[in-house]
Structures are given as C-alpha cells and as structure tokens.
Amino acid sequence: PVRRLLNGMEKHVRFAAAQALTATAKYAAVAESAEMARVFEGPVSYTVKQGVGITPARKDTLRAEVFLKRKQAAYLEAQMEGGARRRRPFEAQAAREAGVSIASAVPGLGIKTDARGNVSKATIAKLTRQARVRGSEYYYRKLDDGVTVLYQRGKKGAPSKPMLVFTAKRAQYRKRFDFFGVAQRTVEQKFSANFDSALRSAIATAR
C-alpha cells in the first residue's frame, strides 16, 4: 500500500495543487472586490462585483489567474498604477466631431448625475449623437481657455446650459488600488492551507 501510494503521489500532488490554486484565486477575487469597496467612494456593482474574473488551474498547467475584465481594467488601470487615465471612447468621438483636442470630460452644471456624480452612458450617447445634428438643441463651443463645452440651448431666451465640459488635460490619479499586493497577500495567507487540505482529500479518496 505504501509503494502504491508513493507511486501515485505525483498525480495526487498535481491534482491537489490545481485545486489549491483555484481555491486561492477565488479567495483573491473576493479580496480584490472588498479592496475596491474599501478604497473607492461609492463604487458601482459593475466595478466591484463584476470587474474581477479568474481562470481555474489545470493539472497540466498548474496556473490560476486573477484578472480585471477588459472594460473595467480600462478605467481601473490608472487607479492601480497612478498617472493619467485612458481617454474614454465617447471622449475620442467628441474630439473628432468637435474638431478639438479632448482628453477628459466632466459633467456640466446643466446635466443630471446619479448619487455618485456620474452620468449614464445612455445620456452621454444621446447628447453626443444629437450634437451631430445640424440645428439641434445641443452644440459644441470652444472657449478661449482651450476648454470645449457641449451646451443645451436655452428655451424662450434662457441661457444655454453646459452639459459636458471637455478639456485637453488628462485626468491624473494617484495609486489607490493595490491589485497586485492584495493578490500576493492572499496567496501568502491561503495557499498553504488550501494545498494541505486538497492533498489530504486526494490521498484519502485515492483508489
């Protein structure tokens, strides 16, 4: 029995390692979500609960991955490393349509925002789409200081409302989200116990 156990040990070890790596990756994904909820003010569920994915380990690769999904990574990257955030697609589109250099956009005083100060994608799409229509109530105006504003025309002589304010300056962020540190600490805290448990289970159920 001992010889049989030793002869089959490599199989058990690789199986246990794959199980432990996957379990640890799951713990890390939960820890990443908890860290985002802690360091960001009022983050949306799309970021915290849907932004982190994992790739389970296999016996032949012994590699598990924890990653940020592509769309969430596009705006979280600057929060992880610090520096300027990427230009959003609608900002690039607005730059082309207005014929100006636009790097960042912020809500104007005339636009409705949610409780977190954000503007919905549907609203932004509507504004930029209607601004392309000649004679629309929405239009771009470039100011003397290099800022471009998307306005809504006022009704019955009322002044126009600034809806979106575009600037050539890119938004700068300090490092707030320690993605790699959270993952490393989770591995250090969880992997050994996960591997021991998985190996004992593999040996106990071996045939």
Coordinates of C-alpha atoms in Angstrom, one line a residue:
P1 CA 0.0 0.0 0.0
V2 CA 2.8 2.4 0.8
R3 CA 4.5 1.7 -2.5
R4 CA 1.2 2.2 -4.4
L5 CA 0.7 5.5 -2.5
L6 CA 4.2 6.8 -3.3
N7 CA 4.0 5.7 -7.0
G8 CA 0.7 7.7 -7.4
M9 CA 1.9 10.7 -5.3
E10 CA 2.8 12.9 -8.3
K11 CA -0.7 12.6 -9.6
H12 CA -2.2 13.4 -6.2
V13 CA 0.1 16.3 -5.7
R14 CA -0.7 17.9 -9.1
F15 CA -4.4 17.4 -8.6
A16 CA -4.1 19.0 -5.1
A17 CA -2.0 21.9 -6.4
A18 CA -4.5 22.7 -9.1
Q19 CA -7.4 22.6 -6.6
A20 CA -5.5 24.8 -4.2
L21 CA -4.5 27.3 -6.8
T22 CA -8.1 27.6 -8.0
A23 CA -9.4 28.0 -4.4
T24 CA -6.8 30.6 -3.7
A25 CA -7.7 32.5 -6.9
K26 CA -11.3 32.6 -5.7
Y27 CA -10.3 34.0 -2.4
A28 CA -8.2 36.6 -4.1
A29 CA -11.1 37.7 -6.4
V30 CA -13.2 38.2 -3.3
A31 CA -10.4 40.1 -1.6
E32 CA -10.0 42.4 -4.7
S33 CA -13.7 43.2 -4.7
A34 CA -13.5 44.0 -1.0
E35 CA -10.5 46.2 -1.5
M36 CA -12.2 48.2 -4.2
A37 CA -15.3 48.7 -2.0
R38 CA -12.9 50.0 0.7
V39 CA -10.7 52.4 -1.2
F40 CA -13.3 53.8 -3.7
E41 CA -16.1 56.1 -2.6
G42 CA -19.5 54.6 -3.6
P43 CA -18.2 52.2 -6.4
V44 CA -20.8 50.7 -8.6
S45 CA -21.6 47.0 -8.6
Y46 CA -20.3 46.8 -12.2
T47 CA -16.9 47.6 -10.9
V48 CA -16.8 45.8 -7.6
K49 CA -18.8 42.7 -8.2
Q50 CA -18.5 42.1 -11.9
G51 CA -15.0 43.5 -12.6
V52 CA -12.8 40.6 -11.3
G53 CA -12.5 37.3 -13.1
I54 CA -10.5 34.1 -12.5
T55 CA -9.1 31.4 -14.7
P56 CA -9.0 28.0 -12.9
A57 CA -5.9 26.0 -12.7
R58 CA -5.4 22.6 -14.5
K59 CA -3.3 19.7 -13.6
D60 CA -1.1 20.2 -16.7
T61 CA -0.5 23.9 -16.3
L62 CA -0.7 24.4 -12.5
R63 CA -1.5 28.1 -13.2
A64 CA -4.5 30.0 -11.9
E65 CA -5.2 33.7 -12.9
V66 CA -7.0 36.5 -11.2
F67 CA -7.6 39.4 -13.6
L68 CA -9.6 42.6 -14.2
K69 CA -12.1 42.2 -17.0
R70 CA -11.2 44.3 -20.1
K71 CA -13.8 47.1 -19.8
Q72 CA -13.2 47.6 -16.0
A73 CA -9.5 47.4 -16.5
A74 CA -9.7 50.3 -18.9
Y75 CA -10.6 52.8 -16.2
L76 CA -9.1 51.0 -13.2
E77 CA -5.6 50.8 -14.6
A78 CA -4.7 54.4 -13.6
Q79 CA -6.0 53.7 -10.1
M80 CA -3.6 50.7 -9.8
E81 CA -0.5 52.4 -11.2
G82 CA -1.2 56.1 -10.8
G83 CA -1.0 58.6 -13.6
A84 CA -3.3 59.6 -16.3
R85 CA -6.4 57.6 -17.2
R86 CA -7.2 56.4 -20.7
R87 CA -9.4 58.5 -22.8
R88 CA -12.9 57.1 -23.0
P89 CA -14.4 56.1 -26.3
F90 CA -17.1 58.9 -26.2
E91 CA -14.3 61.5 -25.5
A92 CA -12.4 60.4 -28.5
Q93 CA -15.6 60.6 -30.6
A94 CA -16.4 64.0 -29.2
A95 CA -12.9 65.2 -30.1
R96 CA -13.4 64.1 -33.7
E97 CA -16.8 65.7 -34.0
A98 CA -15.9 69.0 -32.3
G99 CA -12.6 69.2 -34.1
V100 CA -10.7 69.9 -30.9
S101 CA -8.1 68.1 -28.7
I102 CA -10.1 66.4 -25.9
A103 CA -8.6 64.2 -23.3
S104 CA -11.1 64.3 -20.4
A105 CA -14.8 65.1 -19.9
V106 CA -16.6 66.1 -16.7
P107 CA -20.3 66.7 -16.1
G108 CA -21.5 70.3 -16.6
L109 CA -23.9 72.2 -14.3
G110 CA -26.8 71.5 -16.6
I111 CA -26.7 67.7 -16.7
K112 CA -28.3 65.3 -14.3
T113 CA -25.9 63.0 -12.5
D114 CA -26.6 60.0 -10.2
A115 CA -25.8 59.9 -6.5
R116 CA -22.2 59.2 -7.2
G117 CA -21.8 62.2 -9.6
N118 CA -21.7 60.0 -12.7
V119 CA -23.5 60.5 -16.0
S120 CA -25.1 57.4 -17.6
K121 CA -23.7 56.1 -20.8
A122 CA -27.1 56.4 -22.4
T123 CA -27.3 60.1 -21.6
I124 CA -23.8 60.7 -23.0
A125 CA -24.6 58.8 -26.1
K126 CA -27.8 60.8 -26.6
L127 CA -26.1 64.1 -26.1
T128 CA -23.1 63.4 -28.5
R129 CA -25.5 61.9 -31.1
Q130 CA -27.8 64.9 -31.1
A131 CA -24.9 67.3 -31.2
R132 CA -24.1 65.9 -34.6
V133 CA -27.5 67.0 -36.0
R134 CA -27.5 70.4 -37.6
G135 CA -29.9 72.8 -35.8
S136 CA -30.1 70.5 -32.7
E137 CA -30.6 72.0 -29.3
Y138 CA -27.2 70.5 -28.4
Y139 CA -24.0 72.0 -29.8
Y140 CA -20.2 72.3 -29.1
R141 CA -18.5 75.6 -28.3
K142 CA -14.7 76.1 -27.9
L143 CA -13.9 78.6 -25.2
D144 CA -10.8 80.9 -25.1
D145 CA -9.0 78.8 -22.5
G146 CA -9.0 75.7 -24.6
V147 CA -12.0 74.1 -22.9
T148 CA -14.8 72.8 -25.1
V149 CA -18.3 72.7 -23.8
L150 CA -21.3 70.7 -25.1
Y151 CA -24.3 73.0 -24.4
Q152 CA -28.1 72.7 -24.5
R153 CA -29.8 75.7 -26.0
G154 CA -32.0 77.6 -23.5
K155 CA -35.7 77.9 -24.2
K156 CA -37.5 81.2 -24.6
G157 CA -34.4 83.3 -24.3
A158 CA -32.9 81.4 -21.3
P159 CA -29.1 81.0 -21.3
S160 CA -27.7 77.8 -22.7
K161 CA -26.8 75.0 -20.2
P162 CA -23.4 73.4 -20.0
M163 CA -23.9 69.7 -20.2
L164 CA -20.4 68.2 -20.7
V165 CA -17.1 70.1 -20.3
F166 CA -14.2 68.8 -22.3
T167 CA -10.6 69.6 -21.6
A168 CA -7.3 68.8 -23.3
K169 CA -5.8 67.9 -19.9
R170 CA -5.9 64.3 -18.9
A171 CA -7.3 63.4 -15.5
Q172 CA -4.5 62.3 -13.2
Y173 CA -4.9 59.7 -10.4
R174 CA -2.7 58.7 -7.5
K175 CA -2.3 55.0 -6.9
R176 CA -5.2 53.8 -4.7
F177 CA -6.0 50.2 -5.7
D178 CA -3.2 47.8 -4.8
F179 CA -4.4 45.0 -7.0
F180 CA -1.1 43.0 -7.1
G181 CA -0.5 43.5 -3.4
V182 CA -3.9 42.1 -2.5
A183 CA -3.3 39.1 -4.7
Q184 CA 0.1 38.4 -3.2
R185 CA -1.1 38.7 0.4
T186 CA -4.0 36.3 -0.3
V187 CA -1.6 33.7 -1.8
E188 CA 0.6 34.0 1.3
Q189 CA -2.3 33.7 3.6
K190 CA -4.4 31.0 1.9
F191 CA -2.4 28.8 -0.5
S192 CA -0.5 26.5 2.0
A193 CA -3.7 25.6 3.9
N194 CA -5.6 25.1 0.7
F195 CA -2.9 22.8 -0.6
D196 CA -2.7 20.8 2.6
S197 CA -6.4 20.3 2.7
A198 CA -6.6 19.4 -1.0
L199 CA -3.7 16.9 -0.7
R200 CA -5.2 15.2 2.3
S201 CA -8.5 14.9 0.5
A202 CA -6.8 13.5 -2.7
I203 CA -4.9 10.8 -0.7
A204 CA -7.9 9.9 1.4
T205 CA -10.1 9.3 -1.7
A206 CA -7.3 7.6 -3.8
R207 CA -8.0 4.2 -5.2

